Short mmCIF file of C-alpha atoms in Angstrom, two decimals:
data_model
loop_
_atom_site.label_atom_id
_atom_site.label_comp_id
_atom_site.label_asym_id
_atom_site.label_seq_id
_atom_site.Cartn_x
_atom_site.Cartn_y
_atom_site.Cartn_z
CA MET T 30 -54.07 55.71 15.41
CA THR T 31 -53.77 56.17 19.14
CA PRO T 32 -50.46 54.66 20.44
CA ILE T 33 -52.19 53.81 23.73
CA ARG T 34 -55.61 52.27 22.51
CA CYS T 35 -53.28 50.12 19.95
CA LEU T 36 -50.45 49.05 22.03
CA SER T 37 -51.45 45.77 22.65
CA ALA T 38 -52.15 45.24 18.43
CA ILE T 39 -48.63 46.62 18.13
CA LEU T 40 -47.16 44.08 20.94
CA LEU T 41 -48.94 41.35 19.10
CA MET T 42 -47.78 42.22 15.80
CA THR T 43 -44.10 42.36 17.25
CA LEU T 44 -44.74 38.60 18.46
CA SER T 45 -46.26 37.75 15.20
CA VAL T 46 -43.07 39.04 13.39
CA LEU T 47 -40.50 37.21 15.79
CA ASP T 48 -42.41 33.77 15.20
CA ALA T 49 -42.18 34.40 11.46
CA ILE T 50 -38.59 34.42 11.83
CA ALA T 51 -38.74 31.12 13.82
CA ALA T 52 -40.92 29.59 11.10
CA GLY T 53 -40.01 26.68 9.06
CA ALA T 54 -37.56 24.97 11.79
CA ASP T 55 -35.71 21.94 11.13
CA SER T 56 -38.52 19.43 12.00
CA THR T 57 -40.39 20.70 8.69
CA ARG T 58 -37.17 20.84 6.65
CA HIS T 59 -36.80 16.90 7.50
CA SER T 60 -39.91 15.19 8.58
CA PRO T 61 -43.14 14.41 6.28
CA LEU T 62 -46.14 16.54 6.85
CA LEU T 63 -49.52 14.98 7.87
CA VAL T 64 -52.74 16.89 6.90
CA GLU T 65 -56.08 17.66 8.62
CA THR T 66 -59.05 19.97 7.87
CA VAL T 67 -59.20 22.80 10.30
CA ALA T 68 -61.78 24.85 9.06
CA GLY T 69 -64.98 24.32 6.51
CA SER T 70 -67.62 21.41 6.53
CA GLY T 71 -66.73 20.70 3.07
CA GLN T 72 -70.07 22.35 1.53
CA ALA T 73 -70.85 25.60 0.01
CA GLY T 74 -73.47 27.88 1.66
CA GLU T 75 -74.00 31.08 3.61
CA PHE T 76 -72.00 31.77 6.66
CA PRO T 77 -73.95 31.73 9.77
CA ALA T 78 -74.04 35.47 11.20
CA ALA T 79 -72.67 34.09 14.61
CA GLY T 80 -69.99 31.82 13.24
CA GLY T 81 -69.44 29.13 15.08
CA PRO T 82 -67.46 25.37 15.14
CA ALA T 83 -64.80 25.92 12.38
CA LEU T 84 -65.47 22.25 11.07
CA GLY T 85 -69.55 22.78 11.01
CA VAL T 86 -70.09 25.74 9.09
CA PRO T 87 -69.29 26.28 5.18
CA VAL T 88 -66.48 27.93 4.04
CA ALA T 89 -66.94 28.53 0.52
CA LEU T 90 -63.99 28.44 -2.03
CA PRO T 91 -61.41 29.69 0.69
CA PHE T 92 -58.44 31.25 -0.86
CA GLY T 93 -55.90 33.35 1.25
CA VAL T 94 -55.00 32.38 4.53
CA GLU T 95 -52.81 34.58 7.02
CA ILE T 96 -51.60 34.43 10.82
CA GLY T 97 -52.80 37.48 12.25
CA PRO T 98 -51.17 39.76 14.94
CA ASP T 99 -53.54 37.86 17.50
CA ARG T 100 -52.23 34.68 16.17
CA ALA T 101 -55.32 33.49 15.06
CA LEU T 102 -55.85 32.55 11.00
CA TYR T 103 -57.72 34.96 8.47
CA ILE T 104 -59.30 33.40 5.54
CA THR T 105 -60.74 34.93 2.62
CA SER T 106 -63.82 32.97 1.35
CA ILE T 107 -64.68 34.34 -2.32
CA GLY T 108 -68.09 32.12 -2.24
CA GLN T 109 -68.92 34.26 0.94
CA HIS T 110 -67.45 37.60 -0.10
CA ARG T 111 -66.03 37.78 3.42
CA VAL T 112 -62.86 37.58 5.78
CA LEU T 113 -63.00 35.27 8.22
CA ARG T 114 -61.13 34.76 11.32
CA LEU T 115 -60.33 31.41 13.10
CA ASP T 116 -59.31 30.94 16.26
CA THR T 117 -57.20 27.88 16.35
CA SER T 118 -56.92 27.12 19.95
CA ARG T 119 -60.77 27.06 20.32
CA GLY T 120 -61.63 26.03 16.41
CA GLU T 121 -64.26 29.00 16.53
CA ILE T 122 -64.70 30.85 13.26
CA SER T 123 -66.47 34.27 12.77
CA SER T 124 -66.57 36.76 10.05
CA VAL T 125 -64.74 39.90 10.53
CA ALA T 126 -65.20 41.77 7.18
CA GLY T 127 -68.32 41.77 4.73
CA SER T 128 -71.77 41.12 5.10
CA GLY T 129 -72.12 38.34 2.61
CA ILE T 130 -73.41 40.15 0.08
CA LYS T 131 -71.56 40.87 -3.14
CA GLY T 132 -70.88 44.37 -4.08
CA TYR T 133 -68.75 47.51 -3.20
CA ALA T 134 -70.22 49.42 -0.45
CA GLY T 135 -69.81 50.34 3.33
CA ASP T 136 -66.38 52.54 3.46
CA GLY T 137 -66.52 54.35 6.47
CA GLY T 138 -68.65 52.22 8.44
CA PRO T 139 -67.67 49.00 10.14
CA ALA T 140 -65.87 46.28 7.93
CA SER T 141 -68.58 43.55 9.07
CA GLN T 142 -71.10 45.71 7.16
CA ALA T 143 -69.31 46.03 4.21
CA ARG T 144 -69.96 44.90 0.62
CA LEU T 145 -67.07 43.11 -0.82
CA ASN T 146 -66.51 40.97 -4.11
CA GLU T 147 -64.36 38.15 -4.22
CA PRO T 148 -61.54 38.92 -1.27
CA TYR T 149 -58.56 36.83 -2.82
CA GLU T 150 -55.36 37.52 -0.06
CA VAL T 151 -55.55 39.31 3.35
CA ARG T 152 -52.17 40.66 5.46
CA PHE T 153 -51.47 43.08 8.12
CA ASP T 154 -49.07 45.94 8.77
CA ARG T 155 -46.73 46.22 11.73
CA GLU T 156 -49.91 48.30 13.31
CA GLY T 157 -52.00 45.34 12.91
CA ASN T 158 -54.08 47.01 10.51
CA MET T 159 -55.79 44.38 8.06
CA PHE T 160 -55.40 44.55 4.35
CA PHE T 161 -57.24 42.43 1.61
CA VAL T 162 -57.26 42.62 -2.18
CA GLU T 163 -60.51 42.11 -4.14
CA MET T 164 -60.22 40.60 -7.15
CA GLN T 165 -63.70 41.38 -8.62
CA ASN T 166 -63.73 44.72 -7.73
CA HIS T 167 -60.15 45.66 -8.77
CA LEU T 168 -58.86 47.20 -5.34
CA ILE T 169 -57.43 47.09 -2.30
CA ARG T 170 -58.93 47.83 1.20
CA ARG T 171 -57.96 48.46 4.43
CA VAL T 172 -59.52 47.66 8.05
CA ASP T 173 -58.56 49.77 10.94
CA ALA T 174 -56.82 47.97 14.07
CA CYS T 175 -58.39 49.66 16.49
CA ASP T 176 -62.16 50.90 15.34
CA LYS T 177 -62.34 48.04 12.85
CA SER T 178 -63.61 50.66 9.87
CA ILE T 179 -63.26 49.55 6.54
CA SER T 180 -61.47 51.97 3.90
CA THR T 181 -60.19 51.68 0.21
CA VAL T 182 -56.64 52.71 -0.21
CA ALA T 183 -56.14 51.93 -4.04
CA GLY T 184 -58.12 51.07 -6.87
CA ASP T 185 -61.74 51.77 -7.84
CA PRO T 186 -64.39 49.07 -9.04
CA GLU T 187 -63.58 49.76 -12.98
CA ALA T 188 -60.65 47.45 -14.33
CA GLY T 189 -57.99 49.34 -16.22
CA PHE T 190 -54.60 50.32 -15.89
CA ALA T 191 -53.86 54.08 -14.86
CA GLY T 192 -52.31 55.98 -11.96
CA ASP T 193 -48.47 55.31 -11.52
CA ASP T 194 -46.75 58.04 -9.95
CA GLY T 195 -49.98 59.52 -8.58
CA PRO T 196 -52.64 58.89 -5.63
CA ALA T 197 -53.08 55.06 -5.16
CA ILE T 198 -56.83 55.98 -4.66
CA GLN T 199 -56.88 57.03 -8.28
CA ALA T 200 -55.45 54.05 -9.97
CA ARG T 201 -56.46 51.41 -11.86
CA PHE T 202 -55.96 47.54 -11.61
CA ARG T 203 -56.97 44.70 -13.71
CA GLN T 204 -58.01 41.67 -11.64
CA PRO T 205 -55.25 42.14 -8.91
CA HIS T 206 -54.55 38.64 -7.02
CA SER T 207 -51.89 38.89 -4.26
CA ILE T 208 -50.57 41.36 -2.07
CA ALA T 209 -47.71 41.81 0.40
CA LEU T 210 -46.39 44.48 3.01
CA ASP T 211 -42.69 44.94 4.23
CA GLU T 212 -41.28 46.27 7.33
CA ARG T 213 -41.08 50.10 5.49
CA GLY T 214 -44.51 50.83 4.87
CA PHE T 215 -45.01 49.54 1.39
CA LEU T 216 -47.67 47.39 0.12
CA TYR T 217 -47.05 45.37 -3.15
CA VAL T 218 -49.48 44.23 -5.37
CA ALA T 219 -49.69 41.24 -8.02
CA ASP T 220 -51.69 43.21 -10.80
CA ILE T 221 -52.11 40.05 -12.90
CA GLY T 222 -54.18 41.44 -15.78
CA ASN T 223 -51.80 44.06 -16.13
CA HIS T 224 -48.84 41.89 -15.77
CA ARG T 225 -47.21 44.19 -13.72
CA ILE T 226 -46.32 44.36 -9.57
CA ARG T 227 -47.27 47.45 -8.21
CA ARG T 228 -45.93 49.25 -5.25
CA ILE T 229 -47.92 51.67 -2.72
CA ASP T 230 -46.29 53.64 -0.28
CA THR T 231 -49.00 53.53 2.71
CA ARG T 232 -47.67 56.89 4.19
CA SER T 233 -47.90 59.19 1.10
CA HIS T 234 -50.67 57.18 -0.56
CA THR T 235 -48.91 57.17 -3.98
CA ILE T 236 -48.46 54.29 -6.28
CA THR T 237 -45.78 52.95 -9.06
CA SER T 238 -44.93 49.87 -10.88
CA ILE T 239 -41.48 47.93 -9.75
CA ALA T 240 -41.82 45.38 -12.33
CA GLY T 241 -43.53 44.78 -15.40
CA ASP T 242 -44.44 46.61 -18.86
CA GLY T 243 -47.70 45.16 -19.72
CA LYS T 244 -46.13 42.38 -22.08
CA ARG T 245 -46.77 38.69 -21.83
CA GLU T 246 -43.03 37.69 -21.32
CA LEU T 247 -40.84 36.17 -18.70
CA PRO T 248 -38.40 38.64 -17.20
CA HIS T 249 -34.71 38.71 -17.97
CA ASP T 250 -33.01 36.82 -14.88
CA GLY T 251 -30.56 39.22 -13.41
CA GLY T 252 -32.06 42.35 -14.80
CA THR T 253 -33.63 45.37 -12.83
CA ALA T 254 -37.36 44.27 -12.88
CA ARG T 255 -38.60 47.66 -13.16
CA GLY T 256 -39.64 48.34 -16.94
CA GLN T 257 -39.06 44.85 -18.36
CA PRO T 258 -41.61 42.22 -18.85
CA ILE T 259 -43.28 39.97 -16.10
CA LEU T 260 -45.63 36.95 -16.98
CA GLY T 261 -49.05 36.74 -14.76
CA PRO T 262 -47.65 37.48 -11.71
CA ARG T 263 -49.90 35.49 -9.02
CA ALA T 264 -48.62 35.28 -5.78
CA LEU T 265 -46.24 37.31 -3.54
CA ALA T 266 -44.72 36.89 -0.35
CA ILE T 267 -42.18 38.73 1.44
CA VAL T 268 -39.19 37.95 4.03
CA GLY T 269 -36.98 40.81 4.73
CA ARG T 270 -35.97 42.56 1.51
CA THR T 271 -36.89 40.05 -0.67
CA LEU T 272 -40.20 39.80 -2.56
CA TRP T 273 -40.78 35.99 -3.55
CA ILE T 274 -43.29 36.07 -6.80
CA ALA T 275 -45.00 33.02 -8.22
CA LEU T 276 -46.02 33.59 -12.14
CA ARG T 277 -48.93 31.69 -12.70
CA GLU T 278 -48.97 32.05 -16.35
CA GLY T 279 -45.15 32.00 -16.38
CA ASN T 280 -44.91 28.40 -14.52
CA SER T 281 -41.98 29.83 -12.49
CA VAL T 282 -40.78 31.22 -9.30
CA TRP T 283 -38.72 34.71 -8.96
CA ARG T 284 -36.95 36.52 -6.22
CA LEU T 285 -36.81 40.35 -6.47
CA ASP T 286 -34.36 42.17 -4.34
CA LEU T 287 -36.49 45.24 -2.72
CA ASP T 288 -33.57 47.44 -2.26
CA SER T 289 -31.70 46.70 -5.90
CA GLY T 290 -34.62 46.14 -7.75
CA VAL T 291 -33.02 43.17 -9.43
CA ILE T 292 -34.77 40.02 -10.08
CA ARG T 293 -33.75 36.30 -10.24
CA HIS T 294 -34.93 33.35 -11.52
CA VAL T 295 -35.39 30.97 -8.74
CA ALA T 296 -37.51 27.51 -10.01
CA GLY T 297 -39.71 26.42 -12.89
CA THR T 298 -38.63 26.44 -16.70
CA GLY T 299 -41.61 28.53 -17.78
CA ALA T 300 -43.19 25.42 -19.42
CA ALA T 301 -46.36 23.77 -18.10
CA GLY T 302 -45.75 20.00 -16.19
CA ASP T 303 -45.51 18.05 -13.60
CA GLY T 304 -41.92 17.26 -12.81
CA GLY T 305 -38.37 17.87 -11.24
CA ASP T 306 -38.94 16.74 -7.56
CA GLY T 307 -35.41 16.08 -6.04
CA GLY T 308 -33.62 17.70 -8.34
CA PRO T 309 -32.27 21.50 -9.35
CA ALA T 310 -35.41 23.80 -8.58
CA LEU T 311 -34.54 25.63 -12.19
CA SER T 312 -35.10 22.47 -14.15
CA ALA T 313 -38.91 21.80 -12.32
CA THR T 314 -41.69 22.18 -14.07
CA PHE T 315 -45.08 23.80 -12.22
CA ASN T 316 -48.49 24.04 -13.79
CA GLY T 317 -50.22 27.34 -12.60
CA PRO T 318 -48.89 28.37 -9.60
CA LYS T 319 -51.16 30.29 -7.66
CA GLY T 320 -49.77 30.52 -4.02
CA ILE T 321 -46.25 31.15 -2.08
CA ALA T 322 -44.95 31.49 1.26
CA ALA T 323 -41.45 31.73 2.49
CA THR T 324 -39.66 31.41 5.88
CA ALA T 325 -36.50 33.22 7.37
CA ASP T 326 -34.44 30.09 6.93
CA GLY T 327 -34.49 29.46 3.29
CA LEU T 328 -37.66 27.45 2.47
CA VAL T 329 -40.14 28.60 -0.04
CA TYR T 330 -43.60 26.84 -0.39
CA VAL T 331 -45.49 26.82 -3.91
CA VAL T 332 -49.01 26.19 -4.32
CA ASP T 333 -49.11 24.15 -7.77
CA SER T 334 -52.66 24.46 -8.43
CA GLU T 335 -53.13 22.60 -11.57
CA ASN T 336 -51.17 19.59 -10.19
CA GLN T 337 -52.92 19.60 -6.84
CA ALA T 338 -49.69 19.91 -4.81
CA ILE T 339 -47.47 21.74 -2.52
CA ARG T 340 -43.94 21.93 -3.41
CA ARG T 341 -41.15 23.21 -1.49
CA ILE T 342 -38.03 24.69 -2.49
CA ASP T 343 -35.15 24.56 -0.37
CA THR T 344 -32.83 27.76 -1.52
CA THR T 345 -29.71 26.75 0.42
CA SER T 346 -29.35 23.52 -1.54
CA GLY T 347 -31.43 24.42 -4.58
CA VAL T 348 -33.59 21.35 -4.51
CA ILE T 349 -37.58 21.07 -5.14
CA GLN T 350 -39.71 18.55 -3.59
CA THR T 351 -43.45 17.55 -3.45
CA VAL T 352 -44.54 17.91 0.43
CA ALA T 353 -48.29 17.30 -0.09
CA GLY T 354 -50.71 16.04 -3.02
CA SER T 355 -50.55 12.84 -5.14
CA GLY T 356 -50.51 14.40 -8.11
CA PRO T 357 -52.53 16.38 -11.11
CA THR T 358 -55.00 13.00 -11.80
CA ALA T 359 -55.50 12.67 -8.04
CA ARG T 360 -57.95 15.82 -8.06
CA GLY T 361 -60.31 15.71 -4.99
CA PHE T 362 -60.55 15.37 -1.63
CA ALA T 363 -58.55 12.19 0.60
CA GLY T 364 -56.38 11.68 2.99
CA GLU T 365 -57.60 13.29 6.02
CA ASN T 366 -55.25 12.61 9.22
CA GLY T 367 -52.87 10.80 6.92
CA PRO T 368 -49.33 11.41 5.14
CA ALA T 369 -49.76 14.71 3.17
CA LEU T 370 -48.32 13.09 0.10
CA ALA T 371 -51.37 10.84 -0.29
CA ALA T 372 -53.89 13.53 0.22
CA GLN T 373 -55.84 14.81 -2.53
CA PHE T 374 -56.59 18.46 -2.97
CA ASP T 375 -58.81 20.39 -5.43
CA ARG T 376 -57.05 23.62 -6.90
CA PRO T 377 -55.75 24.80 -4.15
CA HIS T 378 -54.62 28.42 -3.51
CA GLY T 379 -53.36 30.86 -0.75
CA ILE T 380 -50.48 29.20 1.61
CA CYS T 381 -49.05 30.47 5.08
CA VAL T 382 -46.18 29.23 7.41
CA ALA T 383 -47.15 29.49 11.16
CA ARG T 384 -44.51 29.94 14.00
CA ASP T 385 -44.41 26.46 14.75
CA GLY T 386 -43.47 25.53 10.96
CA GLY T 387 -47.03 24.17 10.36
CA VAL T 388 -48.57 25.32 6.97
CA TYR T 389 -52.16 26.29 6.26
CA LEU T 390 -53.60 26.21 3.06
CA GLY T 391 -56.78 27.34 0.87
CA ASP T 392 -58.19 23.49 -0.78
CA THR T 393 -60.68 26.20 -2.63
CA ASN T 394 -62.93 23.69 -4.37
CA ASN T 395 -63.32 21.38 -1.27
CA HIS T 396 -64.34 24.15 0.73
CA ARG T 397 -61.99 23.63 3.22
CA VAL T 398 -58.78 25.27 5.23
CA ARG T 399 -56.38 22.17 5.55
CA TRP T 400 -53.22 22.45 7.82
CA LEU T 401 -50.08 20.47 7.30
CA HIS T 402 -47.81 19.78 9.96
CA PRO T 403 -44.91 17.20 10.91
#
């Protein structure tokens, strides 16, 4: 990367990091949230080549959402096999990766012309390069911040488990779902089908497992994560030196200290259910959590997908609350421009927190991206 050419991307990324530190202000900690749609017409369909007004075009099965270094919202559409960019100030949406044709092709060329297969989550490194994980291609790809070319950084289109302690490009994953980046140049992958969390060094391009041994069991609270079980790691988020982990099959939330390698139980009993609001997070029950986001001031948002709800853990008090969604029997679409606790969702997935403390959510089966804000 040429420093002069990409200086603007680096400066914008620095602003984004500072914004993330400020996210989760007291207004979101104490105020009820409202909900509104910011992208998607509510219908599946082909994405128009030229993009258009965010509320007027289809956004088919949105999963991951992430604030980019340019402060736009990036959205993975698994129904359209694209990564989309929403200019939240103008309300315009466009495609930045993927041609809309399902497949695996295009490395070395423009990301906009590549073929993707169900991109699930998108993240950015400190230089503004974009990374996303393709669940059905079993790999991770990168879009260069300067020339917008695409390349594969880990995995190949065949599912399996291979490659630890060797080149990441020769590794194999089994339905990887989530990725996260830390400030030291490491990329973390929720290799859910292999019941492992794997780490890629983006400088040496090598890969290793840092949690999980392939067994379908919950971790041991307080133990070293490497070499012990982890059950269905579905979603990852990093704040500082902490990796937050939502276990889909394990119906629980954990935190991994990236320096010591010790893993701690934060929320969820491990049993499927819909309970515990207002009490200790460790006594709560989830049903298939599929998204997680965290703030620097100790709030952790969990997408409790099969309960059609968004729940928030205050790690200072240890208390959990539902902040959006009216429960597992209220699956659907309702509540627009009203209180988030009265809203209905349909199997939501990805989540992120913006610099103002607002929360963006991929409301997947409603073909919409929704915004929760005070």
